[in-house]
Amino acid sequence: MAYIIYSAALIGLSYVIYRLFLAKETFYHLNRWVLLGLILVSFSLPFISVPENISFRTTLFQKSEVENQITEVTEIPITKNEIQYSGSENVTTSTSENIANTITPSIISLDWKSIILYIYILGVMAFGVNFLIQLAVLLYRMIQYPSIEVDTYKIVETDTNHAPYSFWNRIFINPNQYNPDTYLQILKHEQMHITGKHSLDMLLVELLVTVQWFNPFAWLYRKAIDNNLEYLTDSGMLTKGEDKEVYQMNLLKVSTPNMPTGLATSYNQSFLKKRIIMMNSKKSTAKSGWKYLIIIPLLAVTVLSFNPVSINPSIAEVDETFSNELETPTDEHFKESKFKNDFTKGVWDAEVGGGKLCVMYRSAEPLKRSYWSITRCYDPSFFAGFPAGDKQKLEVTRDAGTMVYVGEFENGIGDGRYTFTPNASFSSALSKQGFTADNEELVHCFLTDFDNTYLAYLKKENLSLSQDDFEDIIHKGLSLEKLKMYRKELSTLGYTNYSMKEVSKLNLFDVDISYIQFINKVNGQKATLKEITKAKIHNLSPEFIKSYNDNGYKKMSLNDYMKLKIHNVSPDFIADFKKEGYTNISAKEAQNLKIHNVTPQFVQSYKDAGYKNITLKEAKNLKIHNITPAFITSFKNIGYPNITLKEAKDLKIHNVTADLIQSYKKSGQTNISLKEAIKLKIHNVSPGEVKIAKSYGQSSSTSSSGKAYQDAQQTPGDFIKQFKALGYENASVDDIISLKIHNVTPDYIKRYHDAGYKNIPLDKVVGLKIHNVSPEFIETFKKAGYKNISLEEAMSLKIHNVSPDAAAEYVKIGYNNLDIDDLMSLKIHNVSPEYIKEFKKTKFGNLSMDDMISFKIHNVTPEFVKPFEDLGYNNITADQAMSLKIHNVTPEFVKSLKDQDPNISLEQATRIKIHF
């Protein structure tokens, strides 16, 4: 559950970043990949362990509360009072602040954890079923309705009233709802969804809300992705040349409340107003790029603040940094190992140093699965009575029990074995005070000298301690003398509201009163005990503060100093940048430079390369993207002497190298710009394909067939000659990209030339390819009698799925002179030969095509007309029939009027209906 909660928090952070910084930017392609990338990042980051030296949370501050559901205990630095455990792998595990922070209650709420887990799993199952139902609905519609295959996608023509939408490679639309222009534009719009594979985005985000159904940010995230896909498609439509006003009007026309499933990308969206605003908004500039870069430090701060810490287990180094007494594990560790560990016997090692006697108590069986060790430091007089010689014995009795040391201790060093005999009466005394203590706790009471005097002091001072407070004291070695000192001095400094846990930490890290006063002075006000302890852990010293004050940095907060210390930013580091001319560098800038390993030498290397005015921000971005002066020089060497740092960054981001540009030049693009090279790389156009398309432009064809083309065919692999023979020269990079995207080949154009269509502009060729219009398709209409079909007409016929067979059916029922526009109009309005045949059986058998279309539009059928004839109106005209239908004049209504006036006419009935 910890992983699910952490990833949910990252999804929330990702949405907030997008909403605050990126939602209004018009870099829709980039926004798409940022949104998708942040999902993957949110589910991947929790697995990363952060090295201790760069983590914002040392293991001393890792949380292990049951409510946070974090079950793993991470190894941390140990000072002098230590307990170590080793598991089956014999890996030493030391105490962490997550254990020091919280003592797990004696009754762990596993039931609540199980209930929460079951609720979560049920939610995932419920939303998973909903996800499968959505897929099933889409599959059912694909099977239920007929589909028309067009190029790489299919049109599923439905007969229900809904907004058009697409999923995978299918477009769902009711063609009867739209006129030809709107219909065509809808298809183009949905085709962009299909080409962009937007269904993959929707599938991914549906899986997101399935596994994080409880997270409101996940649902907002789904909406953000959906919205951005629409912005992206709208932008693409306008880029392709769609008239903005016409396109927006068509959006309004198709706007209906009937929406598709959540998995589909829909032409209509409820946020139509926002889409129009975004279309009319000013395009974002490169200056907005900083908003995207801000994602990196925000996520980095999150990782450094909350991810598990990878620790350097060197105890010797830590001994010099932290206090002289060590934190010991919480009862959670003890509870886990009670059946393994017996703290009442073991071995000891002792040494006098620094004016103290430090004794390590440890397991007598180091190879045992649950090896442990504890270190406590005393006054040297503690072993004053130890007899000289080998295998001597010393008994030390305290209220908690008697410790018997057997071994040798001479000249300030010794070792041996020990046994501890608990004092049952002291255990009873503890119980009376409300404390629970078994043999292990009594050992800790002995080591801390927690005795009856300690209990009497607590009672006298009316200090009400919980079991957690009691365990904090004995496990962290908070002596009575230290407790009294801290209480007195903290009161003097104005600290009245603090916990025993906070006092125990002050003792653990050897925080004295002078240090508290020093931190308060730095902070400018009374700092919390937690902040003071953190400062001590990171060794924030007066010397460090003074070194910054001496260099002019005097108005920084405690938090600023902490960050500088954590990232090892020294005044000398800043001074080196000042020598390079960056006299106004701030401490925060220096910190960011240090984080990204930007050195003065790195900056100087760019100055040597000619970029004399490089800013620190530019240097940092170059370092982030691993751009070196050698990389830039490689482009200068091939003819780009004025390459900017921004261009270098764009080239690196898109993996464009000097060798790649040389390949493009060899393929014929001799004057290619860096921007064009990037565009080619983005669209994955290889140098070979550039060479193939080089001579494919928009000039008129001078020779579309015959010898020129035959000569080109002598070398089938030489596509350059093939395109030149067809009359296309000087293709731009955009032309090449369009050819690549739509797979236009010289052979495809040659087939049109052979069919009589010459001088075809490039954009029209691409349009024909997009809609899968082939010369063979046009030829079928020519054989049916439509000799002069234009390419625009052919495209419309293909879009509306009009076939020559349909034209033949209309001829059979008397419509002999239908042109291409007539065929499309009949198809668009779904006026089928069968529909006309029904009227052929009535007096309306000789109606014109326009009348039949009007009948269809107004849903006039023979069944509608017949009841009026039964009432005696045998000479109904086509106009009368449509007027009756338009004004909802029913036979029942006319009959009710006829009962009052037998001679009433249909015109009179219609007027009465209109006005009354």
PDB file of N, CA and C in Angstrom, residues 69-124:
ATOM      1  N   GLN A  69       2.405   2.574   6.279  1.00  0.00           N
ATOM      2  CA  GLN A  69       2.450   1.284   5.621  1.00  0.00           C
ATOM      3  C   GLN A  69       3.829   0.945   5.059  1.00  0.00           C
ATOM      4  N   ILE A  70       4.894   1.507   5.672  1.00  0.00           N
ATOM      5  CA  ILE A  70       6.227   1.222   5.163  1.00  0.00           C
ATOM      6  C   ILE A  70       6.848   0.170   6.058  1.00  0.00           C
ATOM      7  N   THR A  71       7.094  -0.983   5.562  1.00  0.00           N
ATOM      8  CA  THR A  71       7.478  -2.101   6.402  1.00  0.00           C
ATOM      9  C   THR A  71       8.965  -2.374   6.394  1.00  0.00           C
ATOM     10  N   GLU A  72       9.708  -1.838   5.450  1.00  0.00           N
ATOM     11  CA  GLU A  72      11.122  -2.149   5.412  1.00  0.00           C
ATOM     12  C   GLU A  72      11.900  -1.163   6.271  1.00  0.00           C
ATOM     13  N   VAL A  73      12.913  -1.653   7.022  1.00  0.00           N
ATOM     14  CA  VAL A  73      13.752  -0.825   7.864  1.00  0.00           C
ATOM     15  C   VAL A  73      15.077  -0.663   7.152  1.00  0.00           C
ATOM     16  N   THR A  74      15.476   0.594   6.919  1.00  0.00           N
ATOM     17  CA  THR A  74      16.679   0.873   6.143  1.00  0.00           C
ATOM     18  C   THR A  74      17.868   1.079   7.063  1.00  0.00           C
ATOM     19  N   GLU A  75      19.017   0.603   6.652  1.00  0.00           N
ATOM     20  CA  GLU A  75      20.220   0.750   7.459  1.00  0.00           C
ATOM     21  C   GLU A  75      20.640   2.204   7.536  1.00  0.00           C
ATOM     22  N   ILE A  76      21.126   2.655   8.720  1.00  0.00           N
ATOM     23  CA  ILE A  76      21.521   4.044   8.899  1.00  0.00           C
ATOM     24  C   ILE A  76      22.846   4.123   9.636  1.00  0.00           C
ATOM     25  N   PRO A  77      23.424   5.333   9.674  1.00  0.00           N
ATOM     26  CA  PRO A  77      24.671   5.503  10.433  1.00  0.00           C
ATOM     27  C   PRO A  77      24.447   5.311  11.920  1.00  0.00           C
ATOM     28  N   ILE A  78      25.420   4.724  12.584  1.00  0.00           N
ATOM     29  CA  ILE A  78      25.334   4.475  14.026  1.00  0.00           C
ATOM     30  C   ILE A  78      26.438   5.256  14.721  1.00  0.00           C
ATOM     31  N   THR A  79      26.094   5.855  15.848  1.00  0.00           N
ATOM     32  CA  THR A  79      27.136   6.528  16.622  1.00  0.00           C
ATOM     33  C   THR A  79      27.578   5.592  17.739  1.00  0.00           C
ATOM     34  N   LYS A  80      27.487   6.044  18.998  1.00  0.00           N
ATOM     35  CA  LYS A  80      28.110   5.212  20.026  1.00  0.00           C
ATOM     36  C   LYS A  80      27.139   4.259  20.691  1.00  0.00           C
ATOM     37  N   ASN A  81      25.933   4.696  20.992  1.00  0.00           N
ATOM     38  CA  ASN A  81      24.956   3.781  21.586  1.00  0.00           C
ATOM     39  C   ASN A  81      24.239   3.076  20.464  1.00  0.00           C
ATOM     40  N   GLU A  82      24.555   1.861  20.153  1.00  0.00           N
ATOM     41  CA  GLU A  82      24.003   1.237  18.958  1.00  0.00           C
ATOM     42  C   GLU A  82      23.508  -0.166  19.250  1.00  0.00           C
ATOM     43  N   ILE A  83      22.496  -0.561  18.447  1.00  0.00           N
ATOM     44  CA  ILE A  83      22.069  -1.956  18.426  1.00  0.00           C
ATOM     45  C   ILE A  83      22.067  -2.391  16.990  1.00  0.00           C
ATOM     46  N   GLN A  84      22.645  -3.530  16.667  1.00  0.00           N
ATOM     47  CA  GLN A  84      22.701  -4.001  15.292  1.00  0.00           C
ATOM     48  C   GLN A  84      22.079  -5.382  15.231  1.00  0.00           C
ATOM     49  N   TYR A  85      21.371  -5.611  14.119  1.00  0.00           N
ATOM     50  CA  TYR A  85      20.752  -6.910  13.879  1.00  0.00           C
ATOM     51  C   TYR A  85      21.217  -7.417  12.526  1.00  0.00           C
ATOM     52  N   SER A  86      21.426  -8.687  12.402  1.00  0.00           N
ATOM     53  CA  SER A  86      21.692  -9.243  11.076  1.00  0.00           C
ATOM     54  C   SER A  86      20.734 -10.378  10.833  1.00  0.00           C
ATOM     55  N   GLY A  87      20.173 -10.408   9.643  1.00  0.00           N
ATOM     56  CA  GLY A  87      19.215 -11.444   9.284  1.00  0.00           C
ATOM     57  C   GLY A  87      19.921 -12.656   8.753  1.00  0.00           C
ATOM     58  N   SER A  88      19.163 -13.450   7.975  1.00  0.00           N
ATOM     59  CA  SER A  88      19.690 -14.701   7.457  1.00  0.00           C
ATOM     60  C   SER A  88      20.860 -14.487   6.536  1.00  0.00           C
ATOM     61  N   GLU A  89      20.927 -13.294   5.886  1.00  0.00           N
ATOM     62  CA  GLU A  89      22.035 -13.012   4.977  1.00  0.00           C
ATOM     63  C   GLU A  89      23.242 -12.431   5.722  1.00  0.00           C
ATOM     64  N   ASN A  90      23.148 -12.318   7.053  1.00  0.00           N
ATOM     65  CA  ASN A  90      24.228 -11.747   7.853  1.00  0.00           C
ATOM     66  C   ASN A  90      24.557 -10.327   7.445  1.00  0.00           C
ATOM     67  N   VAL A  91      23.563  -9.557   7.072  1.00  0.00           N
ATOM     68  CA  VAL A  91      23.755  -8.151   6.728  1.00  0.00           C
ATOM     69  C   VAL A  91      23.389  -7.323   7.939  1.00  0.00           C
ATOM     70  N   THR A  92      24.312  -6.489   8.427  1.00  0.00           N
ATOM     71  CA  THR A  92      24.061  -5.677   9.621  1.00  0.00           C
ATOM     72  C   THR A  92      23.033  -4.614   9.313  1.00  0.00           C
ATOM     73  N   THR A  93      22.029  -4.501  10.155  1.00  0.00           N
ATOM     74  CA  THR A  93      21.003  -3.471  10.008  1.00  0.00           C
ATOM     75  C   THR A  93      20.994  -2.638  11.260  1.00  0.00           C
ATOM     76  N   SER A  94      21.120  -1.328  11.100  1.00  0.00           N
ATOM     77  CA  SER A  94      21.178  -0.439  12.244  1.00  0.00           C
ATOM     78  C   SER A  94      19.889   0.297  12.400  1.00  0.00           C
ATOM     79  N   THR A  95      19.774   0.996  13.500  1.00  0.00           N
ATOM     80  CA  THR A  95      18.542   1.707  13.782  1.00  0.00           C
ATOM     81  C   THR A  95      18.404   2.912  12.910  1.00  0.00           C
ATOM     82  N   SER A  96      17.164   3.329  12.686  1.00  0.00           N
ATOM     83  CA  SER A  96      16.888   4.495  11.858  1.00  0.00           C
ATOM     84  C   SER A  96      15.958   5.415  12.586  1.00  0.00           C
ATOM     85  N   GLU A  97      15.893   6.629  12.081  1.00  0.00           N
ATOM     86  CA  GLU A  97      15.038   7.560  12.795  1.00  0.00           C
ATOM     87  C   GLU A  97      13.580   7.217  12.678  1.00  0.00           C
ATOM     88  N   ASN A  98      13.247   6.468  11.637  1.00  0.00           N
ATOM     89  CA  ASN A  98      11.844   6.061  11.573  1.00  0.00           C
ATOM     90  C   ASN A  98      11.485   5.204  12.772  1.00  0.00           C
ATOM     91  N   ILE A  99      12.490   4.446  13.266  1.00  0.00           N
ATOM     92  CA  ILE A  99      12.228   3.657  14.457  1.00  0.00           C
ATOM     93  C   ILE A  99      12.270   4.546  15.677  1.00  0.00           C
ATOM     94  N   ALA A 100      13.204   5.514  15.649  1.00  0.00           N
ATOM     95  CA  ALA A 100      13.314   6.418  16.786  1.00  0.00           C
ATOM     96  C   ALA A 100      12.108   7.313  16.897  1.00  0.00           C
ATOM     97  N   ASN A 101      11.547   7.668  15.762  1.00  0.00           N
ATOM     98  CA  ASN A 101      10.398   8.584  15.762  1.00  0.00           C
ATOM     99  C   ASN A 101       9.155   7.946  16.349  1.00  0.00           C
ATOM    100  N   THR A 102       8.977   6.676  16.084  1.00  0.00           N
ATOM    101  CA  THR A 102       7.714   6.062  16.472  1.00  0.00           C
ATOM    102  C   THR A 102       7.959   4.710  17.091  1.00  0.00           C
ATOM    103  N   ILE A 103       7.345   4.464  18.206  1.00  0.00           N
ATOM    104  CA  ILE A 103       7.373   3.148  18.824  1.00  0.00           C
ATOM    105  C   ILE A 103       6.060   2.476  18.500  1.00  0.00           C
ATOM    106  N   THR A 104       6.161   1.377  17.791  1.00  0.00           N
ATOM    107  CA  THR A 104       4.935   0.714  17.349  1.00  0.00           C
ATOM    108  C   THR A 104       4.114   0.253  18.538  1.00  0.00           C
ATOM    109  N   PRO A 105       2.839   0.515  18.568  1.00  0.00           N
ATOM    110  CA  PRO A 105       1.994   0.062  19.674  1.00  0.00           C
ATOM    111  C   PRO A 105       2.055  -1.447  19.823  1.00  0.00           C
ATOM    112  N   SER A 106       1.731  -1.912  21.011  1.00  0.00           N
ATOM    113  CA  SER A 106       1.828  -3.345  21.276  1.00  0.00           C
ATOM    114  C   SER A 106       0.823  -4.132  20.460  1.00  0.00           C
ATOM    115  N   ILE A 107      -0.258  -3.492  20.080  1.00  0.00           N
ATOM    116  CA  ILE A 107      -1.250  -4.167  19.239  1.00  0.00           C
ATOM    117  C   ILE A 107      -1.241  -3.490  17.890  1.00  0.00           C
ATOM    118  N   ILE A 108      -0.730  -4.162  16.879  1.00  0.00           N
ATOM    119  CA  ILE A 108      -0.653  -3.587  15.535  1.00  0.00           C
ATOM    120  C   ILE A 108      -1.985  -3.791  14.827  1.00  0.00           C
ATOM    121  N   SER A 109      -2.465  -2.696  14.195  1.00  0.00           N
ATOM    122  CA  SER A 109      -3.819  -2.730  13.624  1.00  0.00           C
ATOM    123  C   SER A 109      -3.821  -3.415  12.265  1.00  0.00           C
ATOM    124  N   LEU A 110      -3.474  -4.703  12.274  1.00  0.00           N
ATOM    125  CA  LEU A 110      -3.462  -5.447  11.016  1.00  0.00           C
ATOM    126  C   LEU A 110      -4.850  -5.560  10.420  1.00  0.00           C
ATOM    127  N   ASP A 111      -5.859  -5.603  11.267  1.00  0.00           N
ATOM    128  CA  ASP A 111      -7.226  -5.726  10.755  1.00  0.00           C
ATOM    129  C   ASP A 111      -7.598  -4.528   9.893  1.00  0.00           C
ATOM    130  N   TRP A 112      -7.237  -3.329  10.384  1.00  0.00           N
ATOM    131  CA  TRP A 112      -7.558  -2.135   9.604  1.00  0.00           C
ATOM    132  C   TRP A 112      -6.793  -2.133   8.297  1.00  0.00           C
ATOM    133  N   LYS A 113      -5.540  -2.541   8.362  1.00  0.00           N
ATOM    134  CA  LYS A 113      -4.746  -2.610   7.144  1.00  0.00           C
ATOM    135  C   LYS A 113      -5.367  -3.580   6.151  1.00  0.00           C
ATOM    136  N   SER A 114      -5.832  -4.710   6.665  1.00  0.00           N
ATOM    137  CA  SER A 114      -6.452  -5.705   5.779  1.00  0.00           C
ATOM    138  C   SER A 114      -7.737  -5.170   5.172  1.00  0.00           C
ATOM    139  N   ILE A 115      -8.532  -4.475   6.002  1.00  0.00           N
ATOM    140  CA  ILE A 115      -9.796  -3.930   5.500  1.00  0.00           C
ATOM    141  C   ILE A 115      -9.546  -2.920   4.388  1.00  0.00           C
ATOM    142  N   ILE A 116      -8.576  -2.025   4.629  1.00  0.00           N
ATOM    143  CA  ILE A 116      -8.254  -1.017   3.610  1.00  0.00           C
ATOM    144  C   ILE A 116      -7.769  -1.681   2.325  1.00  0.00           C
ATOM    145  N   LEU A 117      -6.933  -2.719   2.490  1.00  0.00           N
ATOM    146  CA  LEU A 117      -6.419  -3.425   1.312  1.00  0.00           C
ATOM    147  C   LEU A 117      -7.551  -4.099   0.539  1.00  0.00           C
ATOM    148  N   TYR A 118      -8.483  -4.726   1.278  1.00  0.00           N
ATOM    149  CA  TYR A 118      -9.612  -5.384   0.601  1.00  0.00           C
ATOM    150  C   TYR A 118     -10.487  -4.365  -0.139  1.00  0.00           C
ATOM    151  N   ILE A 119     -10.703  -3.209   0.484  1.00  0.00           N
ATOM    152  CA  ILE A 119     -11.514  -2.173  -0.173  1.00  0.00           C
ATOM    153  C   ILE A 119     -10.832  -1.718  -1.455  1.00  0.00           C
ATOM    154  N   TYR A 120      -9.515  -1.539  -1.375  1.00  0.00           N
ATOM    155  CA  TYR A 120      -8.768  -1.109  -2.562  1.00  0.00           C
ATOM    156  C   TYR A 120      -8.882  -2.152  -3.684  1.00  0.00           C
ATOM    157  N   ILE A 121      -8.684  -3.429  -3.327  1.00  0.00           N
ATOM    158  CA  ILE A 121      -8.750  -4.496  -4.342  1.00  0.00           C
ATOM    159  C   ILE A 121     -10.137  -4.569  -4.961  1.00  0.00           C
ATOM    160  N   LEU A 122     -11.195  -4.424  -4.124  1.00  0.00           N
ATOM    161  CA  LEU A 122     -12.558  -4.437  -4.657  1.00  0.00           C
ATOM    162  C   LEU A 122     -12.773  -3.283  -5.637  1.00  0.00           C
ATOM    163  N   GLY A 123     -12.224  -2.118  -5.290  1.00  0.00           N
ATOM    164  CA  GLY A 123     -12.334  -0.971  -6.193  1.00  0.00           C
ATOM    165  C   GLY A 123     -11.651  -1.227  -7.520  1.00  0.00           C
ATOM    166  N   VAL A 124     -10.442  -1.808  -7.459  1.00  0.00           N
ATOM    167  CA  VAL A 124      -9.725  -2.125  -8.701  1.00  0.00           C
ATOM    168  C   VAL A 124     -10.518  -3.113  -9.540  1.00  0.00           C
TER     169      VAL A 124
END
